[in-house]
Amino acid sequence: MESERRGRPGPGISTRAVHAGSMPPEANAPVVTPLVHSATFYTETEPSGEVRYTRYGTNPNHQVLAAKLSALEGAEAALVTASGMAACAMTLLALLRTGDHVVAPRALYGGTRTLLEEELPRLGIATTLVGDEDWEPALRPETRVLLAEVPSNPTLRVSDIRRLADLARERGATLVVDATFATPVNLRPLEHGAHAVYHSATKYLGGHSDLTAGVVAGSRELVETARTRMKSFGASLDPGAAWLLERGLKTVAVRVERQNRSAQALAEWLASRDGVERVLYPGLADHPDARVARELMDGFGGMLSFVVRGGDEAARAVLDRLRVFRAAPSLGGVESLVSMPRYTSHAKVPAEERHAQGIADGFIRLSIGIEDVEDLRDDLDRALGGPA
Ligand SMILES: *Cc1c(COP(=O)(O)O)cnc(C)c1O
């Protein structure tokens, strides 16, 4: 069961999502964390006292979120940042210095790939991108970070985090996981040996497509080093967005459980629908990583991809006919969205490489929202038209 606690003590994921990190329930205190817009805070008179400043990530709205997110991930500490890319960049800058090397899969969020291929080399940090093959031959003595996206965008591959964590440990490197597509409701990478996990909180954690934020969780030491980078690069989260993120997080478990169920049902239905060539969903038995997904994940997520017969033209016609699903990049909100990665996240990837990644010309990516699943199915049914 999705929400079943795997023999762990303490409150379950839904209870943590609602209550962890909240301010003490003292009489007359507000039930909801007040939004504190203050950029700065009065100091204590003794010089050793904490200096609170919103850019440092120590605004009360940040602190409540950090406590909630570390409880959700089972981490020592967490830090919220201005965006998912800020979380990714601050984590990598915390772990890497000139001369170091990163190994990551080629199937990576476009922004992460640009950071690795264009920004980090300017600092003298090299990256090797690997395909489906074993990661081991790509490792060098100076490899400091293994970076994985689980599940990956848009083919929803599920890397075996346990194996990558072992490999990283053997080589004195660190495994960092971008678990944006999974959320801590479905996957907590630290439980499987990863050293750090980060998210674009813009997606499922916020859940309403109305804020941009990121989070990194891991050891206190790593999080404090990431905070040092965040202070220098000025990548902290606005308190207004932090307040909205806390509000969104309280419902993450119910939203994601619904999205898991709807995506599974739609994946099964699409797999037998005329006009559909292939369905990619980690909860389907024919997914290449179905076994790993079952071992690592409590649910398989709300992202679902499929390939229509007839290639690009047919896929664009499907997008045009959809009424409930709307075309937009991004994902993880309450509303269902649709995109063709070849025109969005993978627009810069050469056709040959796109095809090698399994992104055929008729490839469509769905972000399943919380609408009635029957309406989503009818919408897809109508858009796919009669038997091909
Ligand atoms: C959206 C996304 C990011 C970047 O997050 P932002 O909040 O847009 O900066 C990183 N990784 C994945 C997997 C994403 O989907």
Short mmCIF file of C-alpha atoms and ligand atoms in Angstrom, two decimals:
data_model
loop_
_atom_site.label_atom_id
_atom_site.label_comp_id
_atom_site.label_asym_id
_atom_site.label_seq_id
_atom_site.Cartn_x
_atom_site.Cartn_y
_atom_site.Cartn_z
CA MET A 1 0.00 0.00 0.00
CA GLU A 2 1.21 3.44 -0.90
CA SER A 3 0.91 4.99 2.50
CA GLU A 4 2.01 1.95 4.47
CA ARG A 5 4.95 2.59 6.73
CA ARG A 6 7.67 0.11 6.07
CA GLY A 7 8.13 -0.92 9.69
CA ARG A 8 9.54 2.48 10.59
CA PRO A 9 8.85 4.07 13.94
CA GLY A 10 7.23 7.47 14.14
CA PRO A 11 4.44 9.10 12.17
CA GLY A 12 3.68 8.15 8.58
CA ILE A 13 4.36 10.26 5.53
CA SER A 14 0.91 11.91 5.42
CA THR A 15 1.08 12.90 9.09
CA ARG A 16 4.59 14.27 8.61
CA ALA A 17 3.44 16.22 5.55
CA VAL A 18 0.76 17.94 7.65
CA HIS A 19 2.49 18.41 11.00
CA ALA A 20 6.29 18.06 10.84
CA GLY A 21 8.12 21.30 11.45
CA SER A 22 5.04 23.25 12.53
CA MET A 23 5.42 25.88 15.21
CA PRO A 24 4.48 24.71 18.75
CA PRO A 25 0.68 24.54 19.28
CA GLU A 26 0.59 26.95 22.19
CA ALA A 27 -2.71 28.48 23.28
CA ASN A 28 -3.66 31.41 21.06
CA ALA A 29 -0.80 30.74 18.62
CA PRO A 30 -1.93 30.57 14.99
CA VAL A 31 -2.59 27.12 13.50
CA VAL A 32 -0.99 28.22 10.22
CA THR A 33 2.59 29.51 10.10
CA PRO A 34 2.41 33.30 9.73
CA LEU A 35 4.01 34.69 6.58
CA VAL A 36 7.04 36.65 7.77
CA HIS A 37 8.08 39.09 5.09
CA SER A 38 10.78 40.65 7.24
CA ALA A 39 14.16 40.65 5.49
CA THR A 40 16.00 40.93 8.78
CA PHE A 41 15.59 40.12 12.50
CA TYR A 42 16.72 41.70 15.75
CA THR A 43 19.91 40.20 17.11
CA GLU A 44 20.70 39.03 20.61
CA THR A 45 23.12 41.12 22.60
CA GLU A 46 25.74 38.42 23.08
CA PRO A 47 27.95 38.30 19.98
CA SER A 48 27.68 34.49 19.66
CA GLY A 49 23.93 34.75 19.00
CA GLU A 50 22.46 33.66 15.66
CA VAL A 51 22.21 36.29 12.95
CA ARG A 52 18.92 35.76 11.16
CA TYR A 53 18.51 37.07 7.65
CA THR A 54 16.15 35.99 4.90
CA ARG A 55 18.94 35.53 2.33
CA TYR A 56 20.58 33.05 4.74
CA GLY A 57 17.54 30.79 4.58
CA THR A 58 16.75 31.42 8.26
CA ASN A 59 13.43 33.23 7.90
CA PRO A 60 10.81 31.39 10.06
CA ASN A 61 8.97 30.28 6.91
CA HIS A 62 12.22 28.71 5.65
CA GLN A 63 12.85 27.02 8.97
CA VAL A 64 9.43 25.41 9.19
CA LEU A 65 9.86 24.11 5.65
CA ALA A 66 13.36 22.80 6.28
CA ALA A 67 12.11 20.82 9.29
CA LYS A 68 9.11 19.45 7.38
CA LEU A 69 11.18 18.45 4.35
CA SER A 70 13.93 16.78 6.37
CA ALA A 71 11.22 14.80 8.19
CA LEU A 72 9.69 13.75 4.85
CA GLU A 73 13.05 12.66 3.41
CA GLY A 74 14.37 11.08 6.61
CA ALA A 75 17.32 13.49 6.41
CA GLU A 76 19.40 15.18 9.10
CA ALA A 77 18.76 18.56 7.53
CA ALA A 78 17.20 20.34 4.57
CA LEU A 79 17.46 23.71 2.86
CA VAL A 80 14.93 25.48 0.65
CA THR A 81 16.16 27.47 -2.34
CA ALA A 82 14.82 29.86 -4.97
CA SER A 83 14.19 27.10 -7.55
CA GLY A 84 14.93 23.50 -8.39
CA MET A 85 17.93 24.63 -10.42
CA ALA A 86 19.18 26.60 -7.41
CA ALA A 87 18.91 23.43 -5.29
CA CYS A 88 20.82 21.47 -7.95
CA ALA A 89 23.50 24.16 -8.40
CA MET A 90 24.03 24.78 -4.66
CA THR A 91 24.31 21.02 -4.02
CA LEU A 92 26.86 20.55 -6.80
CA LEU A 93 28.82 23.65 -5.81
CA ALA A 94 28.87 22.35 -2.22
CA LEU A 95 30.43 19.08 -3.35
CA LEU A 96 32.70 20.04 -6.24
CA ARG A 97 35.81 22.10 -6.85
CA THR A 98 38.08 22.76 -9.83
CA GLY A 99 39.53 19.54 -11.20
CA ASP A 100 36.64 17.35 -10.04
CA HIS A 101 34.49 15.19 -12.29
CA VAL A 102 30.77 14.32 -12.37
CA VAL A 103 29.04 11.31 -13.91
CA ALA A 104 25.37 11.65 -14.85
CA PRO A 105 22.95 10.04 -17.28
CA ARG A 106 22.38 11.60 -20.68
CA ALA A 107 18.62 11.45 -20.00
CA LEU A 108 18.56 14.44 -17.70
CA TYR A 109 16.38 17.50 -17.17
CA GLY A 110 17.49 20.08 -19.77
CA GLY A 111 18.46 22.74 -17.22
CA THR A 112 20.60 20.27 -15.28
CA ARG A 113 22.29 19.21 -18.47
CA THR A 114 23.10 22.82 -19.36
CA LEU A 115 24.52 23.37 -15.86
CA LEU A 116 26.72 20.28 -16.22
CA GLU A 117 27.79 20.82 -19.81
CA GLU A 118 28.08 24.61 -19.99
CA GLU A 119 28.41 26.14 -16.52
CA LEU A 120 30.52 23.67 -14.53
CA PRO A 121 33.25 23.41 -17.24
CA ARG A 122 33.76 27.17 -16.82
CA LEU A 123 34.82 26.36 -13.24
CA GLY A 124 37.11 23.55 -14.39
CA ILE A 125 34.68 20.78 -13.45
CA ALA A 126 34.21 18.07 -16.08
CA THR A 127 31.17 15.86 -16.70
CA THR A 128 30.74 12.52 -18.43
CA LEU A 129 27.20 11.71 -19.53
CA VAL A 130 26.35 8.03 -19.79
CA GLY A 131 23.56 6.22 -21.61
CA ASP A 132 22.01 2.92 -20.66
CA GLU A 133 25.41 1.31 -20.15
CA ASP A 134 27.13 0.63 -16.88
CA TRP A 135 28.37 3.78 -15.12
CA GLU A 136 31.55 2.20 -13.80
CA PRO A 137 33.80 2.67 -16.86
CA ALA A 138 32.96 6.40 -16.85
CA LEU A 139 34.33 6.85 -13.32
CA ARG A 140 37.74 8.48 -12.88
CA PRO A 141 39.94 8.94 -9.80
CA GLU A 142 38.71 12.56 -9.64
CA THR A 143 35.01 11.63 -9.87
CA ARG A 144 33.37 13.28 -6.87
CA VAL A 145 29.67 13.17 -7.73
CA LEU A 146 27.29 10.69 -9.31
CA LEU A 147 24.07 12.44 -10.23
CA ALA A 148 20.86 10.53 -11.04
CA GLU A 149 17.32 11.62 -11.83
CA VAL A 150 14.77 9.09 -10.54
CA PRO A 151 12.43 8.58 -12.34
CA SER A 152 13.98 10.28 -15.34
CA ASN A 153 12.36 12.71 -17.72
CA PRO A 154 10.60 11.78 -19.98
CA THR A 155 11.20 8.03 -20.32
CA LEU A 156 10.68 7.40 -16.59
CA ARG A 157 13.71 5.17 -16.14
CA VAL A 158 14.36 4.17 -12.52
CA SER A 159 18.09 3.81 -11.77
CA ASP A 160 19.01 1.38 -9.04
CA ILE A 161 19.98 3.89 -6.35
CA ARG A 162 21.37 1.11 -4.11
CA ARG A 163 23.88 0.04 -6.75
CA LEU A 164 24.90 3.62 -7.59
CA ALA A 165 25.29 4.44 -3.88
CA ASP A 166 27.61 1.44 -3.43
CA LEU A 167 29.61 2.45 -6.48
CA ALA A 168 29.91 6.02 -5.20
CA ARG A 169 31.03 4.83 -1.75
CA GLU A 170 33.66 2.48 -3.21
CA ARG A 171 35.17 5.42 -5.09
CA GLY A 172 34.92 8.00 -2.34
CA ALA A 173 32.26 9.90 -4.32
CA THR A 174 28.78 11.15 -3.44
CA LEU A 175 25.46 10.04 -4.94
CA VAL A 176 23.04 12.92 -5.48
CA VAL A 177 19.48 12.13 -6.61
CA ASP A 178 17.02 14.50 -8.26
CA ALA A 179 13.75 12.93 -7.07
CA THR A 180 11.43 15.62 -8.44
CA PHE A 181 9.29 13.11 -10.38
CA ALA A 182 8.95 10.77 -7.39
CA THR A 183 8.38 13.03 -4.35
CA PRO A 184 9.17 11.65 -0.86
CA VAL A 185 5.70 10.07 -0.91
CA ASN A 186 6.89 7.55 -3.51
CA LEU A 187 10.66 7.43 -3.02
CA ARG A 188 13.09 8.51 -0.33
CA PRO A 189 16.54 8.08 -1.91
CA LEU A 190 18.41 8.50 1.41
CA GLU A 191 16.77 5.26 2.63
CA HIS A 192 18.51 3.48 -0.25
CA GLY A 193 21.98 4.90 0.40
CA ALA A 194 21.99 8.17 -1.57
CA HIS A 195 23.96 10.96 0.14
CA ALA A 196 21.74 13.82 -0.94
CA VAL A 197 18.37 14.35 -2.58
CA TYR A 198 17.04 17.48 -4.22
CA HIS A 199 13.75 18.49 -5.81
CA SER A 200 12.21 21.11 -7.95
CA ALA A 201 9.53 22.02 -5.38
CA THR A 202 7.90 23.94 -8.24
CA LYS A 203 6.40 20.60 -9.24
CA TYR A 204 4.71 18.08 -6.91
CA LEU A 205 5.85 19.51 -3.56
CA GLY A 206 4.14 22.84 -4.22
CA GLY A 207 1.62 21.01 -6.35
CA HIS A 208 -0.39 23.94 -7.72
CA SER A 209 1.87 25.42 -10.42
CA ASP A 210 1.88 28.70 -8.50
CA LEU A 211 5.40 28.94 -7.09
CA THR A 212 9.04 28.34 -8.00
CA ALA A 213 11.20 26.71 -5.32
CA GLY A 214 13.73 23.98 -4.64
CA VAL A 215 14.89 21.85 -1.74
CA VAL A 216 18.01 19.89 -0.89
CA ALA A 217 18.16 17.33 1.94
CA GLY A 218 21.00 15.26 3.34
CA SER A 219 23.59 15.38 6.11
CA ARG A 220 23.82 18.51 8.24
CA GLU A 221 27.34 19.08 6.92
CA LEU A 222 26.27 18.98 3.27
CA VAL A 223 23.21 21.15 3.86
CA GLU A 224 25.27 23.76 5.74
CA THR A 225 27.84 23.85 2.91
CA ALA A 226 25.00 24.27 0.39
CA ARG A 227 23.68 27.10 2.58
CA THR A 228 27.09 28.80 2.46
CA ARG A 229 26.92 28.68 -1.37
CA MET A 230 23.31 29.90 -1.30
CA LYS A 231 24.31 32.89 0.81
CA SER A 232 27.09 33.80 -1.63
CA PHE A 233 25.11 33.24 -4.81
CA GLY A 234 21.94 34.77 -3.39
CA ALA A 235 19.72 31.83 -4.31
CA SER A 236 17.37 31.92 -1.32
CA LEU A 237 13.61 31.49 -1.46
CA ASP A 238 11.24 34.42 -1.16
CA PRO A 239 9.16 34.08 2.06
CA GLY A 240 5.90 34.38 0.09
CA ALA A 241 6.82 31.35 -2.01
CA ALA A 242 7.97 29.55 1.14
CA TRP A 243 4.58 30.11 2.75
CA LEU A 244 2.79 28.78 -0.33
CA LEU A 245 5.11 25.78 -0.46
CA GLU A 246 4.28 24.86 3.15
CA ARG A 247 0.58 25.09 2.30
CA GLY A 248 1.06 22.87 -0.75
CA LEU A 249 3.18 20.31 1.10
CA LYS A 250 0.43 19.58 3.61
CA THR A 251 -1.58 17.86 0.86
CA VAL A 252 1.31 16.25 -1.02
CA ALA A 253 0.46 12.71 0.12
CA VAL A 254 -3.22 12.84 -0.91
CA ARG A 255 -2.41 14.50 -4.21
CA VAL A 256 0.37 12.10 -5.10
CA GLU A 257 -1.58 9.01 -4.04
CA ARG A 258 -4.43 10.09 -6.35
CA GLN A 259 -1.96 10.85 -9.14
CA ASN A 260 -0.31 7.43 -8.69
CA ARG A 261 -3.68 5.67 -8.97
CA SER A 262 -4.88 7.66 -11.97
CA ALA A 263 -1.57 7.31 -13.83
CA GLN A 264 -1.52 3.54 -13.25
CA ALA A 265 -5.10 3.20 -14.51
CA LEU A 266 -4.45 5.38 -17.57
CA ALA A 267 -1.19 3.57 -18.35
CA GLU A 268 -2.96 0.21 -18.32
CA TRP A 269 -5.80 1.57 -20.44
CA LEU A 270 -3.46 3.23 -22.97
CA ALA A 271 -1.42 0.02 -23.29
CA SER A 272 -4.39 -1.70 -24.90
CA ARG A 273 -5.72 1.33 -26.81
CA ASP A 274 -5.63 1.29 -30.62
CA GLY A 275 -3.29 3.87 -32.06
CA VAL A 276 -0.84 3.65 -29.15
CA GLU A 277 2.49 2.10 -29.99
CA ARG A 278 4.13 2.07 -26.60
CA VAL A 279 3.43 3.16 -23.02
CA LEU A 280 6.19 4.05 -20.56
CA TYR A 281 5.21 3.84 -16.91
CA PRO A 282 7.28 2.25 -14.11
CA GLY A 283 4.12 0.59 -12.75
CA LEU A 284 3.64 -1.48 -15.94
CA ALA A 285 5.20 -4.95 -15.96
CA ASP A 286 6.86 -4.34 -19.35
CA HIS A 287 8.74 -1.21 -18.22
CA PRO A 288 12.50 -1.92 -18.38
CA ASP A 289 12.91 -0.91 -14.70
CA ALA A 290 9.65 -2.36 -13.34
CA ARG A 291 11.46 -4.59 -10.85
CA VAL A 292 13.77 -1.88 -9.49
CA ALA A 293 10.81 0.50 -9.27
CA ARG A 294 8.84 -2.05 -7.24
CA GLU A 295 11.78 -2.53 -4.88
CA LEU A 296 12.50 1.15 -4.33
CA MET A 297 9.21 2.98 -4.70
CA ASP A 298 5.95 3.08 -2.72
CA GLY A 299 4.08 4.36 -5.78
CA PHE A 300 5.06 4.98 -9.38
CA GLY A 301 4.15 8.63 -9.75
CA GLY A 302 1.89 10.82 -11.83
CA MET A 303 4.12 11.07 -14.90
CA LEU A 304 3.25 8.87 -17.83
CA SER A 305 4.61 8.82 -21.38
CA PHE A 306 3.38 7.11 -24.53
CA VAL A 307 4.13 6.94 -28.24
CA VAL A 308 1.32 7.26 -30.76
CA ARG A 309 1.33 5.53 -34.10
CA GLY A 310 1.84 7.97 -36.95
CA GLY A 311 4.78 9.92 -35.53
CA ASP A 312 5.04 13.65 -35.08
CA GLU A 313 1.96 14.67 -37.06
CA ALA A 314 -0.29 12.20 -35.26
CA ALA A 315 1.06 13.27 -31.87
CA ARG A 316 0.50 16.95 -32.61
CA ALA A 317 -3.06 16.17 -33.71
CA VAL A 318 -3.67 14.41 -30.38
CA LEU A 319 -2.40 17.48 -28.50
CA ASP A 320 -4.71 19.71 -30.54
CA ARG A 321 -7.77 17.59 -29.72
CA LEU A 322 -7.17 17.31 -25.97
CA ARG A 323 -9.48 19.49 -23.85
CA VAL A 324 -8.82 18.55 -20.22
CA PHE A 325 -5.09 18.00 -20.68
CA ARG A 326 -3.51 21.30 -21.69
CA ALA A 327 -0.19 21.82 -23.41
CA ALA A 328 2.39 23.42 -21.14
CA PRO A 329 5.85 22.53 -19.93
CA SER A 330 6.26 21.74 -16.23
CA LEU A 331 4.42 19.09 -14.24
CA GLY A 332 3.27 17.98 -10.85
CA GLY A 333 0.32 20.33 -10.41
CA VAL A 334 -3.30 19.53 -9.69
CA GLU A 335 -4.12 20.17 -13.37
CA SER A 336 -3.24 17.61 -16.04
CA LEU A 337 -0.69 18.82 -18.57
CA VAL A 338 0.64 17.41 -21.80
CA SER A 339 3.82 18.08 -23.74
CA MET A 340 5.91 16.71 -26.55
CA PRO A 341 9.46 16.61 -25.17
CA ARG A 342 10.94 17.02 -28.65
CA TYR A 343 9.56 20.56 -28.65
CA THR A 344 10.08 21.37 -24.97
CA SER A 345 12.60 19.77 -22.59
CA HIS A 346 14.51 18.00 -25.39
CA ALA A 347 14.30 20.66 -28.11
CA LYS A 348 18.08 21.12 -28.01
CA VAL A 349 18.87 17.39 -28.11
CA PRO A 350 19.83 16.20 -31.63
CA ALA A 351 17.24 13.87 -33.24
CA GLU A 352 19.62 10.91 -33.29
CA GLU A 353 20.29 11.13 -29.57
CA ARG A 354 16.62 11.74 -28.82
CA HIS A 355 15.71 8.56 -30.66
CA ALA A 356 18.49 6.65 -28.86
CA GLN A 357 16.92 7.78 -25.57
CA GLY A 358 13.61 6.24 -26.68
CA ILE A 359 11.94 9.55 -27.51
CA ALA A 360 10.30 8.66 -30.82
CA ASP A 361 8.69 11.37 -32.96
CA GLY A 362 5.21 10.43 -31.70
CA PHE A 363 6.29 10.66 -28.05
CA ILE A 364 3.84 12.39 -25.68
CA ARG A 365 4.44 13.13 -21.99
CA LEU A 366 1.54 13.46 -19.56
CA SER A 367 1.52 14.98 -16.10
CA ILE A 368 -1.56 13.46 -14.50
CA GLY A 369 -3.49 15.89 -12.31
CA ILE A 370 -6.16 15.21 -9.71
CA GLU A 371 -9.20 15.48 -12.01
CA ASP A 372 -11.64 12.53 -12.23
CA VAL A 373 -9.77 9.74 -13.96
CA GLU A 374 -12.81 9.00 -16.18
CA ASP A 375 -12.61 12.52 -17.59
CA LEU A 376 -8.91 12.14 -18.28
CA ARG A 377 -9.49 8.78 -19.99
CA ASP A 378 -12.38 10.14 -22.09
CA ASP A 379 -10.26 13.12 -23.10
CA LEU A 380 -7.43 10.86 -24.27
CA ASP A 381 -9.88 8.50 -25.96
CA ARG A 382 -11.47 11.30 -27.95
CA ALA A 383 -8.10 12.84 -28.85
CA LEU A 384 -6.71 9.51 -30.04
CA GLY A 385 -9.69 9.21 -32.40
CA GLY A 386 -10.96 6.04 -34.00
CA PRO A 387 -8.97 2.83 -34.45
CA ALA A 388 -5.74 3.57 -36.36
C1 LIG B 1 11.66 21.35 -13.26
C2 LIG B 1 12.79 20.47 -12.92
C3 LIG B 1 14.00 20.99 -12.46
C4 LIG B 1 14.24 22.47 -12.34
O1 LIG B 1 13.39 23.05 -11.40
P1 LIG B 1 12.95 24.61 -11.37
O2 LIG B 1 12.14 24.70 -10.15
O3 LIG B 1 12.22 24.88 -12.64
O4 LIG B 1 14.24 25.38 -11.29
C5 LIG B 1 15.00 20.09 -12.14
N1 LIG B 1 14.84 18.76 -12.26
C6 LIG B 1 13.69 18.23 -12.72
C7 LIG B 1 13.57 16.75 -12.84
C8 LIG B 1 12.63 19.06 -13.07
O5 LIG B 1 11.48 18.53 -13.52
#
